[in-house]
């Protein structure tokens, strides 16, 4: 029984050495049968109480009330945390049917990342909790959405081109074309962003030059990227690491001897600061030729 209240304790385990343990009934009553005579040890264990031991002398049937004291114990706090879930998504341009690289992703939990060359990104969410995503890219309309991590659905987000930015880019492209004038190579047509994304997404500029222009690419004697003339060694390294998705326009001047590339980042700068375009210059009487 409870030592403080005198009430019977149900389901207490009562053991007398030399006999099988028994459970007390709802009123705390117990009966241990078949105990041999002699000095015996009785032990009582019950949830929420301290184990209690009594010595008794068994000569005949014995009635024994055992008072047990409540045990002071502390339960560890139960912490229920949602399960972390990896969330993978892809961002695409639906007009050009191509993945978008370097798209900025920000979540409501403070995570920031960018899409890779395949338009893919990875963030962490929590199962059963909505995750807010901000998706931003230069030249595209912003996209805000809420997802439910852990639902197993494939996630593809389509960013539509911003018509205002597209119009501003067209103005700058016309400036570039006007500046080239009669120096543009007739047999090596320029590549704009639409062609670069649709056909060459995931390829480096070096690869697309070789595959698109073949032997004609051997005419290239100098390379100008973002209005800066590069040495042959530097140009080789840049062309082999720059992806088509990072480029806004590729053009050829002076019958293909000059390769001019305008990156997406440079185009953003052009829109913001109105960069002055210098007339193209190519001098082939020196080796290597001078170009700017």
mmCIF file of C-alpha atoms in Angstrom:
data_model
loop_
_atom_site.group_PDB
_atom_site.id
_atom_site.type_symbol
_atom_site.label_atom_id
_atom_site.label_comp_id
_atom_site.label_asym_id
_atom_site.label_seq_id
_atom_site.Cartn_x
_atom_site.Cartn_y
_atom_site.Cartn_z
ATOM 1 C CA UNK A 1 0.000 0.000 0.000
ATOM 2 C CA UNK A 2 0.968 3.655 -0.457
ATOM 3 C CA UNK A 3 2.933 4.659 2.638
ATOM 4 C CA UNK A 4 1.489 8.195 2.568
ATOM 5 C CA UNK A 5 -2.193 7.537 1.824
ATOM 6 C CA UNK A 6 -2.668 3.926 2.928
ATOM 7 C CA UNK A 7 -4.327 3.089 -0.379
ATOM 8 C CA UNK A 8 -3.666 -0.196 -2.072
ATOM 9 C CA UNK A 9 -1.291 -0.167 -5.038
ATOM 10 C CA UNK A 10 -2.450 -2.206 -8.040
ATOM 11 C CA UNK A 11 -0.094 -4.165 -10.312
ATOM 12 C CA UNK A 12 2.783 -4.160 -7.843
ATOM 13 C CA UNK A 13 5.207 -7.056 -8.332
ATOM 14 C CA UNK A 14 5.543 -9.043 -5.127
ATOM 15 C CA UNK A 15 8.298 -11.622 -4.830
ATOM 16 C CA UNK A 16 9.195 -13.954 -1.983
ATOM 17 C CA UNK A 17 12.467 -15.794 -2.476
ATOM 18 C CA UNK A 18 11.836 -19.346 -3.420
ATOM 19 C CA UNK A 19 8.433 -18.596 -5.020
ATOM 20 C CA UNK A 20 7.047 -17.180 -8.250
ATOM 21 C CA UNK A 21 6.356 -13.396 -8.393
ATOM 22 C CA UNK A 22 2.720 -12.256 -8.332
ATOM 23 C CA UNK A 23 0.890 -9.011 -9.180
ATOM 24 C CA UNK A 24 -1.212 -7.183 -6.630
ATOM 25 C CA UNK A 25 -4.889 -6.727 -7.427
ATOM 26 C CA UNK A 26 -6.724 -3.433 -7.928
ATOM 27 C CA UNK A 27 -7.061 -2.932 -4.168
ATOM 28 C CA UNK A 28 -3.414 -3.830 -3.538
ATOM 29 C CA UNK A 29 -4.178 -7.312 -2.185
ATOM 30 C CA UNK A 30 -1.693 -10.053 -3.065
ATOM 31 C CA UNK A 31 -1.240 -13.743 -2.238
ATOM 32 C CA UNK A 32 1.954 -15.744 -2.562
ATOM 33 C CA UNK A 33 1.417 -19.470 -2.262
ATOM 34 C CA UNK A 34 3.794 -22.359 -1.681
ATOM 35 C CA UNK A 35 6.322 -20.461 0.413
ATOM 36 C CA UNK A 36 8.484 -22.812 2.436
ATOM 37 C CA UNK A 37 8.874 -22.217 6.152
ATOM 38 C CA UNK A 38 11.852 -20.255 7.398
ATOM 39 C CA UNK A 39 13.298 -16.785 7.124
ATOM 40 C CA UNK A 40 12.297 -15.262 3.810
ATOM 41 C CA UNK A 41 12.777 -11.986 1.972
ATOM 42 C CA UNK A 42 9.759 -10.245 0.465
ATOM 43 C CA UNK A 43 10.304 -7.609 -2.207
ATOM 44 C CA UNK A 44 7.764 -5.179 -3.663
ATOM 45 C CA UNK A 45 8.264 -3.169 -6.858
ATOM 46 C CA UNK A 46 5.704 -0.786 -8.351
ATOM 47 C CA UNK A 47 5.894 1.979 -10.928
ATOM 48 C CA UNK A 48 6.384 5.331 -9.221
ATOM 49 C CA UNK A 49 7.512 3.790 -5.925
ATOM 50 C CA UNK A 50 10.799 2.868 -4.374
ATOM 51 C CA UNK A 51 11.583 -0.870 -4.283
ATOM 52 C CA UNK A 52 10.844 -2.150 -0.777
ATOM 53 C CA UNK A 53 12.235 -5.228 0.990
ATOM 54 C CA UNK A 54 10.988 -6.938 4.171
ATOM 55 C CA UNK A 55 12.359 -9.869 6.151
ATOM 56 C CA UNK A 56 9.746 -12.258 7.536
ATOM 57 C CA UNK A 57 9.661 -15.527 9.435
ATOM 58 C CA UNK A 58 7.335 -18.023 7.803
ATOM 59 C CA UNK A 59 5.924 -20.698 10.126
ATOM 60 C CA UNK A 60 2.327 -20.681 8.928
ATOM 61 C CA UNK A 61 0.023 -18.449 6.837
ATOM 62 C CA UNK A 62 1.134 -14.849 7.235
ATOM 63 C CA UNK A 63 -0.829 -11.618 6.648
ATOM 64 C CA UNK A 64 1.616 -8.796 5.905
ATOM 65 C CA UNK A 65 0.854 -5.215 4.889
ATOM 66 C CA UNK A 66 3.796 -3.575 3.153
ATOM 67 C CA UNK A 67 3.959 0.205 2.977
ATOM 68 C CA UNK A 68 6.010 1.578 0.086
ATOM 69 C CA UNK A 69 7.120 5.141 -0.451
ATOM 70 C CA UNK A 70 6.660 7.119 -3.642
ATOM 71 C CA UNK A 71 9.831 7.607 -5.675
ATOM 72 C CA UNK A 72 10.907 11.084 -6.681
ATOM 73 C CA UNK A 73 11.770 10.913 -10.369
ATOM 74 C CA UNK A 74 11.965 13.360 -13.269
ATOM 75 C CA UNK A 75 10.956 12.487 -16.786
ATOM 76 C CA UNK A 76 13.203 13.841 -19.519
ATOM 77 C CA UNK A 77 11.385 16.433 -21.621
ATOM 78 C CA UNK A 78 9.870 15.009 -24.767
ATOM 79 C CA UNK A 79 11.039 16.953 -27.796
ATOM 80 C CA UNK A 80 9.153 16.386 -31.002
ATOM 81 C CA UNK A 81 10.996 17.867 -33.966
ATOM 82 C CA UNK A 82 9.946 17.696 -37.611
ATOM 83 C CA UNK A 83 12.100 15.573 -39.882
ATOM 84 C CA UNK A 84 14.482 17.404 -42.190
ATOM 85 C CA UNK A 85 13.768 16.734 -45.864
ATOM 86 C CA UNK A 86 16.008 17.493 -48.854
ATOM 87 C CA UNK A 87 14.138 19.474 -51.494
ATOM 88 C CA UNK A 88 15.353 19.405 -55.099
ATOM 89 C CA UNK A 89 14.001 21.618 -57.844
ATOM 90 C CA UNK A 90 14.781 22.760 -61.371
ATOM 91 C CA UNK A 91 14.286 26.147 -62.989
ATOM 92 C CA UNK A 92 13.622 26.468 -66.720
ATOM 93 C CA UNK A 93 12.879 29.058 -69.373
ATOM 94 C CA UNK A 94 9.592 27.836 -70.938
ATOM 95 C CA UNK A 95 9.928 30.073 -73.993
ATOM 96 C CA UNK A 96 13.389 28.825 -74.949
ATOM 97 C CA UNK A 97 12.782 25.363 -73.413
ATOM 98 C CA UNK A 98 16.089 25.387 -71.554
ATOM 99 C CA UNK A 99 17.399 25.117 -67.982
ATOM 100 C CA UNK A 100 18.458 28.343 -66.289
ATOM 101 C CA UNK A 101 21.838 28.617 -64.587
ATOM 102 C CA UNK A 102 22.777 30.947 -61.703
ATOM 103 C CA UNK A 103 19.191 31.596 -60.632
ATOM 104 C CA UNK A 104 19.067 32.939 -57.068
ATOM 105 C CA UNK A 105 17.018 30.831 -54.633
ATOM 106 C CA UNK A 106 16.108 32.059 -51.159
ATOM 107 C CA UNK A 107 13.939 30.245 -48.603
ATOM 108 C CA UNK A 108 11.864 31.406 -45.654
ATOM 109 C CA UNK A 109 14.358 29.632 -43.369
ATOM 110 C CA UNK A 110 17.187 31.881 -44.589
ATOM 111 C CA UNK A 111 18.888 29.458 -46.984
ATOM 112 C CA UNK A 112 20.364 30.881 -50.180
ATOM 113 C CA UNK A 113 21.685 28.992 -53.180
ATOM 114 C CA UNK A 114 21.939 29.139 -56.975
ATOM 115 C CA UNK A 115 20.975 26.760 -59.729
ATOM 116 C CA UNK A 116 23.727 24.803 -61.467
ATOM 117 C CA UNK A 117 24.311 24.395 -65.202
ATOM 118 C CA UNK A 118 21.313 22.050 -65.404
ATOM 119 C CA UNK A 119 19.049 24.510 -63.646
ATOM 120 C CA UNK A 120 18.987 22.369 -60.499
ATOM 121 C CA UNK A 121 19.044 23.504 -56.882
ATOM 122 C CA UNK A 122 18.891 21.791 -53.481
ATOM 123 C CA UNK A 123 17.594 23.185 -50.195
ATOM 124 C CA UNK A 124 16.434 21.672 -46.899
ATOM 125 C CA UNK A 125 12.847 21.793 -45.662
ATOM 126 C CA UNK A 126 10.910 20.269 -42.779
ATOM 127 C CA UNK A 127 8.331 17.565 -43.241
ATOM 128 C CA UNK A 128 4.811 18.857 -42.743
ATOM 129 C CA UNK A 129 5.877 22.515 -42.744
ATOM 130 C CA UNK A 130 5.426 24.817 -45.725
ATOM 131 C CA UNK A 131 8.613 26.266 -47.214
ATOM 132 C CA UNK A 132 8.493 29.630 -48.970
ATOM 133 C CA UNK A 133 10.765 30.068 -52.008
ATOM 134 C CA UNK A 134 11.873 33.272 -53.711
ATOM 135 C CA UNK A 135 13.221 32.602 -57.222
ATOM 136 C CA UNK A 136 15.021 35.457 -58.978
ATOM 137 C CA UNK A 137 17.043 35.772 -62.185
ATOM 138 C CA UNK A 138 18.187 38.702 -64.301
ATOM 139 C CA UNK A 139 15.868 39.217 -67.248
ATOM 140 C CA UNK A 140 13.015 37.142 -65.817
ATOM 141 C CA UNK A 141 9.852 37.839 -63.877
ATOM 142 C CA UNK A 142 10.231 37.043 -60.146
ATOM 143 C CA UNK A 143 8.532 33.923 -58.824
ATOM 144 C CA UNK A 144 7.389 33.320 -55.239
ATOM 145 C CA UNK A 145 5.916 29.988 -54.216
ATOM 146 C CA UNK A 146 5.238 27.757 -51.204
ATOM 147 C CA UNK A 147 6.037 24.052 -51.265
ATOM 148 C CA UNK A 148 5.303 21.164 -48.914
ATOM 149 C CA UNK A 149 8.591 19.277 -48.323
ATOM 150 C CA UNK A 150 8.346 15.524 -48.260
ATOM 151 C CA UNK A 151 5.378 15.146 -50.604
ATOM 152 C CA UNK A 152 7.609 13.422 -53.175
ATOM 153 C CA UNK A 153 6.480 15.540 -56.126
ATOM 154 C CA UNK A 154 9.020 16.595 -58.779
ATOM 155 C CA UNK A 155 9.415 20.357 -58.761
ATOM 156 C CA UNK A 156 10.031 22.332 -61.934
ATOM 157 C CA UNK A 157 9.686 26.099 -61.864
ATOM 158 C CA UNK A 158 9.247 28.118 -65.037
ATOM 159 C CA UNK A 159 10.518 31.685 -65.169
ATOM 160 C CA UNK A 160 9.065 33.839 -67.889
ATOM 161 C CA UNK A 161 11.239 36.500 -69.513
ATOM 162 C CA UNK A 162 10.619 40.035 -68.316
ATOM 163 C CA UNK A 163 9.360 41.881 -71.438
ATOM 164 C CA UNK A 164 10.728 45.221 -70.235
ATOM 165 C CA UNK A 165 14.238 43.843 -69.701
ATOM 166 C CA UNK A 166 14.055 41.955 -73.006
ATOM 167 C CA UNK A 167 13.233 45.204 -74.789
ATOM 168 C CA UNK A 168 16.141 46.979 -73.107
ATOM 169 C CA UNK A 169 18.493 44.154 -74.119
ATOM 170 C CA UNK A 170 17.264 44.392 -77.715
ATOM 171 C CA UNK A 171 18.218 48.073 -77.719
ATOM 172 C CA UNK A 172 21.758 47.227 -76.581
ATOM 173 C CA UNK A 173 22.048 44.423 -79.148
ATOM 174 C CA UNK A 174 21.121 46.881 -81.894
ATOM 175 C CA UNK A 175 23.851 49.186 -80.611
ATOM 176 C CA UNK A 176 26.332 46.313 -80.846
ATOM 177 C CA UNK A 177 25.196 45.450 -84.369
ATOM 178 C CA UNK A 178 25.352 49.067 -85.515
ATOM 179 C CA UNK A 179 28.842 49.413 -84.072
ATOM 180 C CA UNK A 180 30.038 46.348 -86.041
ATOM 181 C CA UNK A 181 28.840 47.899 -89.281
ATOM 182 C CA UNK A 182 30.366 46.331 -92.376
ATOM 183 C CA UNK A 183 32.956 44.398 -90.380
ATOM 184 C CA UNK A 184 30.589 41.546 -89.513
ATOM 185 C CA UNK A 185 31.639 38.143 -90.900
ATOM 186 C CA UNK A 186 29.116 37.033 -93.526
ATOM 187 C CA UNK A 187 29.795 33.284 -93.337
ATOM 188 C CA UNK A 188 29.815 33.100 -89.525
ATOM 189 C CA UNK A 189 26.435 34.178 -88.246
ATOM 190 C CA UNK A 190 26.148 35.531 -84.693
ATOM 191 C CA UNK A 191 24.473 33.597 -81.890
ATOM 192 C CA UNK A 192 21.953 35.259 -79.583
ATOM 193 C CA UNK A 193 20.733 34.067 -76.193
ATOM 194 C CA UNK A 194 17.768 32.159 -77.609
ATOM 195 C CA UNK A 195 19.994 29.996 -79.820
ATOM 196 C CA UNK A 196 22.582 29.620 -77.082
ATOM 197 C CA UNK A 197 20.003 28.308 -74.612
ATOM 198 C CA UNK A 198 17.999 26.125 -76.968
ATOM 199 C CA UNK A 199 20.892 24.380 -78.673
ATOM 200 C CA UNK A 200 24.012 24.798 -76.567
ATOM 201 C CA UNK A 201 22.830 24.738 -72.966
ATOM 202 C CA UNK A 202 25.385 22.844 -70.882
ATOM 203 C CA UNK A 203 28.196 23.245 -73.457
ATOM 204 C CA UNK A 204 31.212 25.475 -73.078
ATOM 205 C CA UNK A 205 31.857 28.246 -75.581
ATOM 206 C CA UNK A 206 34.902 26.339 -76.845
ATOM 207 C CA UNK A 207 32.712 23.303 -77.572
ATOM 208 C CA UNK A 208 29.993 25.234 -79.368
ATOM 209 C CA UNK A 209 32.538 27.091 -81.538
ATOM 210 C CA UNK A 210 34.052 23.801 -82.621
ATOM 211 C CA UNK A 211 30.715 22.071 -83.212
ATOM 212 C CA UNK A 212 28.811 24.999 -84.710
ATOM 213 C CA UNK A 213 31.487 26.463 -86.978
ATOM 214 C CA UNK A 214 33.874 23.564 -87.541
ATOM 215 C CA UNK A 215 36.958 24.516 -89.558
ATOM 216 C CA UNK A 216 35.750 28.100 -89.882
ATOM 217 C CA UNK A 217 36.537 28.569 -86.174
ATOM 218 C CA UNK A 218 40.221 28.256 -87.114
ATOM 219 C CA UNK A 219 39.992 31.750 -88.613
ATOM 220 C CA UNK A 220 39.782 33.266 -85.134
ATOM 221 C CA UNK A 221 42.981 35.190 -84.398
ATOM 222 C CA UNK A 222 41.886 37.312 -81.454
ATOM 223 C CA UNK A 223 39.165 37.230 -78.808
ATOM 224 C CA UNK A 224 37.395 40.158 -77.160
ATOM 225 C CA UNK A 225 35.148 39.387 -74.190
ATOM 226 C CA UNK A 226 33.047 42.138 -72.636
ATOM 227 C CA UNK A 227 35.025 44.797 -74.531
ATOM 228 C CA UNK A 228 38.353 43.468 -73.217
ATOM 229 C CA UNK A 229 40.935 41.953 -75.564
ATOM 230 C CA UNK A 230 42.452 38.714 -74.264
ATOM 231 C CA UNK A 231 45.747 37.032 -74.991
ATOM 232 C CA UNK A 232 45.576 33.668 -76.727
ATOM 233 C CA UNK A 233 46.415 31.760 -73.539
ATOM 234 C CA UNK A 234 43.832 33.600 -71.439
ATOM 235 C CA UNK A 235 41.192 33.314 -74.159
ATOM 236 C CA UNK A 236 41.709 29.558 -74.370
ATOM 237 C CA UNK A 237 41.126 29.177 -70.644
ATOM 238 C CA UNK A 238 38.056 31.420 -70.604
ATOM 239 C CA UNK A 239 36.408 29.785 -73.620
ATOM 240 C CA UNK A 240 36.918 26.300 -72.183
ATOM 241 C CA UNK A 241 35.249 27.193 -68.866
ATOM 242 C CA UNK A 242 32.506 29.653 -69.848
ATOM 243 C CA UNK A 243 29.128 28.005 -70.429
ATOM 244 C CA UNK A 244 26.723 29.018 -73.164
ATOM 245 C CA UNK A 245 24.090 29.900 -70.535
ATOM 246 C CA UNK A 246 26.393 32.651 -69.257
ATOM 247 C CA UNK A 247 26.579 34.370 -72.650
ATOM 248 C CA UNK A 248 24.219 36.946 -74.162
ATOM 249 C CA UNK A 249 25.734 37.193 -77.653
ATOM 250 C CA UNK A 250 28.561 35.818 -79.795
ATOM 251 C CA UNK A 251 29.608 37.545 -83.015
ATOM 252 C CA UNK A 252 32.460 37.463 -85.534
ATOM 253 C CA UNK A 253 34.094 40.429 -87.245
ATOM 254 C CA UNK A 254 36.772 40.907 -89.897
ATOM 255 C CA UNK A 255 35.869 37.746 -91.816
ATOM 256 C CA UNK A 256 35.936 35.692 -88.611
ATOM 257 C CA UNK A 257 39.374 36.801 -87.411
ATOM 258 C CA UNK A 258 37.849 38.566 -84.393
ATOM 259 C CA UNK A 259 35.592 36.766 -81.926
ATOM 260 C CA UNK A 260 33.516 39.054 -79.706
ATOM 261 C CA UNK A 261 31.544 37.720 -76.749
ATOM 262 C CA UNK A 262 29.140 39.549 -74.462
ATOM 263 C CA UNK A 263 28.317 37.781 -71.215
ATOM 264 C CA UNK A 264 25.017 37.939 -69.400
ATOM 265 C CA UNK A 265 26.632 39.793 -66.488
ATOM 266 C CA UNK A 266 28.129 42.381 -68.840
ATOM 267 C CA UNK A 267 24.737 42.935 -70.438
ATOM 268 C CA UNK A 268 23.289 43.655 -67.008
ATOM 269 C CA UNK A 269 26.028 46.258 -66.535
ATOM 270 C CA UNK A 270 25.268 47.757 -69.943
ATOM 271 C CA UNK A 271 21.625 48.221 -68.984
ATOM 272 C CA UNK A 272 22.558 49.888 -65.732
ATOM 273 C CA UNK A 273 25.354 52.227 -66.786
ATOM 274 C CA UNK A 274 25.150 52.760 -70.541
ATOM 275 C CA UNK A 275 28.674 51.586 -71.401
ATOM 276 C CA UNK A 276 30.195 53.325 -74.402
ATOM 277 C CA UNK A 277 31.060 50.909 -77.218
ATOM 278 C CA UNK A 278 34.353 51.577 -78.973
ATOM 279 C CA UNK A 279 34.652 50.987 -82.732
ATOM 280 C CA UNK A 280 36.175 47.532 -83.385
ATOM 281 C CA UNK A 281 39.832 47.575 -84.411
ATOM 282 C CA UNK A 282 41.827 44.776 -86.006
ATOM 283 C CA UNK A 283 45.439 45.093 -87.186
ATOM 284 C CA UNK A 284 46.943 41.964 -88.726
ATOM 285 C CA UNK A 285 50.355 43.312 -89.729
ATOM 286 C CA UNK A 286 51.684 42.351 -86.301
ATOM 287 C CA UNK A 287 51.896 38.922 -84.694
ATOM 288 C CA UNK A 288 49.824 38.374 -82.703
ATOM 289 C CA UNK A 289 47.355 40.741 -84.369
ATOM 290 C CA UNK A 290 46.119 43.753 -82.464
ATOM 291 C CA UNK A 291 42.401 43.940 -81.791
ATOM 292 C CA UNK A 292 40.061 45.849 -79.550
#
